[in-house]
Amino acid sequence: TQGVAYSREGMAGEATFIENFELEIARFGHAETAYFTFCYSPIRDETGKVCGMLDTVIETSDAVRAEHTAQLRNRELIHRSRNSFAVVSVLIKQTHRNSETLEEAEAKTFQRLSSLNRAQNVLADTRGIGAGIRQVIEGALTLFEHGDGAISAEGPDIRLGSEQVIALAMALPELGTNAAKY
């Protein structure tokens, strides 16, 4: 296949290589995908005629897997950045739409962005896979804690997905502010 064509080029006098070539190999008793770089170099006799070929092989599996992981993380980061931008855009629009003064809009925007930031911190602690509801509640209501025991939460610590974490972390401070006002 591809390796045969490159080895023909080597035998024709042209040094060539295949980088990160994927192969299915048997290793430790089972099939495994591995990656190799093959370097084909012609070997010439004293007259300059190609009389053989040197095939140098280097396994690059770890580097290829690391690159794939980095690409996956970059795509995930871009996806999360776009989601965050959308959430922040809506947050700012709704805040300004429902605020009577610029000062009120600034205060509400700061509070809501702080809530979003705390939710992101919770998700960062759990590698973005969600969190327990207790952790989200405690983080979201720290603004209202005065050490008097007026706020308490009881119940099972159910697991929330990342979208639920953000929604709850954004809603609880709003409810806390309304409760404090009225």
Short mmCIF file of C-alpha atoms in Angstrom, two decimals:
data_model
loop_
_atom_site.label_atom_id
_atom_site.label_comp_id
_atom_site.label_asym_id
_atom_site.label_seq_id
_atom_site.Cartn_x
_atom_site.Cartn_y
_atom_site.Cartn_z
CA THR A 1 0.00 0.00 0.00
CA GLN A 2 1.31 3.44 0.95
CA GLY A 3 4.49 2.03 2.54
CA VAL A 4 5.25 0.00 -0.59
CA ALA A 5 5.06 3.15 -2.76
CA TYR A 6 7.43 5.02 -0.44
CA SER A 7 9.88 2.09 -0.34
CA ARG A 8 9.85 2.05 -4.19
CA GLU A 9 10.80 5.74 -4.11
CA GLY A 10 13.65 4.84 -1.75
CA MET A 11 14.85 2.11 -4.09
CA ALA A 12 14.59 4.58 -6.99
CA GLY A 13 17.15 6.79 -5.18
CA GLU A 14 14.82 9.23 -3.47
CA ALA A 15 14.80 9.56 0.33
CA THR A 16 11.24 9.77 1.60
CA PHE A 17 9.13 9.20 4.69
CA ILE A 18 5.63 8.48 5.96
CA GLU A 19 4.78 10.39 9.11
CA ASN A 20 2.43 9.04 11.82
CA PHE A 21 1.25 6.10 9.75
CA GLU A 22 -1.60 4.26 11.48
CA LEU A 23 -1.23 0.50 11.88
CA GLU A 24 -3.18 -2.15 13.73
CA ILE A 25 -0.63 -4.23 15.65
CA ALA A 26 -0.77 -7.12 18.10
CA ARG A 27 0.67 -6.02 21.41
CA PHE A 28 0.28 -7.60 24.86
CA GLY A 29 -2.05 -10.23 23.45
CA HIS A 30 -4.58 -7.92 21.78
CA ALA A 31 -4.96 -5.70 18.71
CA GLU A 32 -3.99 -2.08 19.21
CA THR A 33 -3.87 0.97 16.96
CA ALA A 34 -0.36 2.41 16.89
CA TYR A 35 1.37 5.12 14.86
CA PHE A 36 4.79 5.02 13.25
CA THR A 37 7.00 7.24 11.15
CA PHE A 38 8.89 5.35 8.44
CA CYS A 39 11.99 6.91 6.84
CA TYR A 40 13.19 5.27 3.60
CA SER A 41 16.75 6.14 2.52
CA PRO A 42 18.51 4.67 -0.49
CA ILE A 43 21.81 2.91 0.08
CA ARG A 44 24.23 3.35 -2.81
CA ASP A 45 27.25 1.37 -3.81
CA GLU A 46 30.62 2.87 -4.81
CA THR A 47 29.27 3.64 -8.30
CA GLY A 48 26.24 5.53 -6.99
CA LYS A 49 23.79 2.80 -7.94
CA VAL A 50 21.03 2.09 -5.40
CA CYS A 51 21.76 -1.35 -4.01
CA GLY A 52 19.48 -1.28 -1.01
CA MET A 53 17.33 0.77 1.25
CA LEU A 54 17.47 1.72 4.91
CA ASP A 55 14.04 1.78 6.56
CA THR A 56 14.11 3.58 9.91
CA VAL A 57 10.96 3.19 12.00
CA ILE A 58 10.03 5.30 15.00
CA GLU A 59 6.85 4.73 16.98
CA THR A 60 4.95 8.01 17.40
CA SER A 61 1.80 6.69 19.11
CA ASP A 62 2.19 8.80 22.25
CA ALA A 63 2.75 12.01 20.27
CA VAL A 64 -0.21 11.32 17.94
CA ARG A 65 -2.52 10.54 20.85
CA ALA A 66 -1.37 13.68 22.66
CA GLU A 67 -2.10 15.73 19.53
CA HIS A 68 -5.56 14.16 19.18
CA THR A 69 -6.26 14.92 22.84
CA ALA A 70 -5.10 18.52 22.40
CA GLN A 71 -7.34 18.95 19.34
CA LEU A 72 -10.30 17.52 21.24
CA ARG A 73 -9.65 19.86 24.17
CA ASN A 74 -9.33 22.83 21.85
CA ARG A 75 -12.65 22.01 20.18
CA GLU A 76 -14.26 21.64 23.61
CA LEU A 77 -12.74 24.97 24.74
CA ILE A 78 -14.08 26.72 21.64
CA HIS A 79 -17.52 25.16 22.22
CA ARG A 80 -17.54 26.25 25.87
CA SER A 81 -16.34 29.74 24.96
CA ARG A 82 -19.18 30.12 22.47
CA ASN A 83 -21.68 28.90 25.05
CA SER A 84 -20.30 31.30 27.65
CA PHE A 85 -20.48 34.18 25.19
CA ALA A 86 -24.13 33.34 24.44
CA VAL A 87 -24.99 33.14 28.15
CA VAL A 88 -23.22 36.42 28.94
CA SER A 89 -24.88 38.16 25.98
CA VAL A 90 -28.34 37.11 27.11
CA LEU A 91 -27.51 37.96 30.72
CA ILE A 92 -26.46 41.51 29.79
CA LYS A 93 -29.42 42.09 27.46
CA GLN A 94 -31.96 40.91 30.03
CA THR A 95 -30.27 42.86 32.81
CA HIS A 96 -30.27 46.12 30.87
CA ARG A 97 -33.81 45.56 29.62
CA ASN A 98 -35.11 45.17 33.19
CA SER A 99 -33.02 47.86 34.91
CA GLU A 100 -34.23 51.39 35.48
CA THR A 101 -30.81 53.04 35.89
CA LEU A 102 -27.31 52.44 34.65
CA GLU A 103 -26.11 51.90 38.24
CA GLU A 104 -28.78 49.24 38.80
CA ALA A 105 -27.80 47.53 35.53
CA GLU A 106 -24.11 47.57 36.52
CA ALA A 107 -24.84 46.13 39.96
CA LYS A 108 -27.09 43.39 38.58
CA THR A 109 -24.64 42.59 35.76
CA PHE A 110 -21.78 42.26 38.25
CA GLN A 111 -23.86 40.01 40.53
CA ARG A 112 -24.97 37.80 37.65
CA LEU A 113 -21.47 37.55 36.19
CA SER A 114 -20.18 36.65 39.65
CA SER A 115 -22.79 33.90 39.86
CA LEU A 116 -21.76 32.61 36.46
CA ASN A 117 -18.11 32.72 37.52
CA ARG A 118 -18.84 30.71 40.69
CA ALA A 119 -20.73 28.14 38.59
CA GLN A 120 -17.76 27.88 36.23
CA ASN A 121 -15.45 27.39 39.23
CA VAL A 122 -17.64 24.54 40.48
CA LEU A 123 -17.52 22.97 37.02
CA ALA A 124 -13.75 23.45 36.80
CA ASP A 125 -13.38 21.58 40.10
CA THR A 126 -15.33 18.66 38.61
CA ARG A 127 -13.70 18.85 35.15
CA GLY A 128 -16.92 20.12 33.59
CA ILE A 129 -18.97 16.97 34.15
CA GLY A 130 -21.44 18.46 36.59
CA ALA A 131 -21.58 18.76 40.34
CA GLY A 132 -23.58 17.89 43.43
CA ILE A 133 -26.53 20.17 44.08
CA ARG A 134 -25.25 20.94 47.59
CA GLN A 135 -21.99 22.38 46.22
CA VAL A 136 -23.93 24.57 43.77
CA ILE A 137 -26.33 25.83 46.45
CA GLU A 138 -23.55 26.61 48.91
CA GLY A 139 -21.55 28.48 46.26
CA ALA A 140 -24.52 30.44 44.96
CA LEU A 141 -25.80 31.56 48.34
CA THR A 142 -22.50 32.66 49.89
CA LEU A 143 -23.51 36.25 49.07
CA PHE A 144 -26.37 35.98 51.56
CA GLU A 145 -24.59 34.19 54.41
CA HIS A 146 -24.32 36.27 57.56
CA GLY A 147 -23.43 33.49 59.97
CA ASP A 148 -26.88 33.61 61.58
CA GLY A 149 -28.10 30.27 60.18
CA ALA A 150 -30.97 31.95 58.33
CA ILE A 151 -30.13 29.97 55.19
CA SER A 152 -30.11 26.20 55.20
CA ALA A 153 -30.43 23.47 52.62
CA GLU A 154 -31.48 19.90 53.24
CA GLY A 155 -31.98 16.87 51.08
CA PRO A 156 -30.00 14.39 49.02
CA ASP A 157 -26.92 15.69 47.20
CA ILE A 158 -28.12 14.80 43.71
CA ARG A 159 -25.79 15.12 40.74
CA LEU A 160 -26.49 17.90 38.24
CA GLY A 161 -25.24 18.17 34.67
CA SER A 162 -23.14 21.17 33.65
CA GLU A 163 -26.09 23.07 32.12
CA GLN A 164 -28.16 22.47 35.26
CA VAL A 165 -25.26 23.71 37.42
CA ILE A 166 -25.11 26.99 35.52
CA ALA A 167 -28.90 27.46 35.49
CA LEU A 168 -29.23 26.82 39.23
CA ALA A 169 -26.17 28.90 40.10
CA MET A 170 -27.68 31.80 38.15
CA ALA A 171 -31.21 31.42 39.55
CA LEU A 172 -30.40 31.10 43.26
CA PRO A 173 -28.82 34.56 43.72
CA GLU A 174 -31.81 36.08 41.90
CA LEU A 175 -34.16 34.33 44.32
CA GLY A 176 -31.96 35.34 47.25
CA THR A 177 -31.99 38.98 46.18
CA ASN A 178 -35.79 38.94 45.81
CA ALA A 179 -36.17 37.27 49.20
CA ALA A 180 -33.90 39.85 50.84
CA LYS A 181 -35.84 42.71 49.20
CA TYR A 182 -39.35 41.53 50.04
#
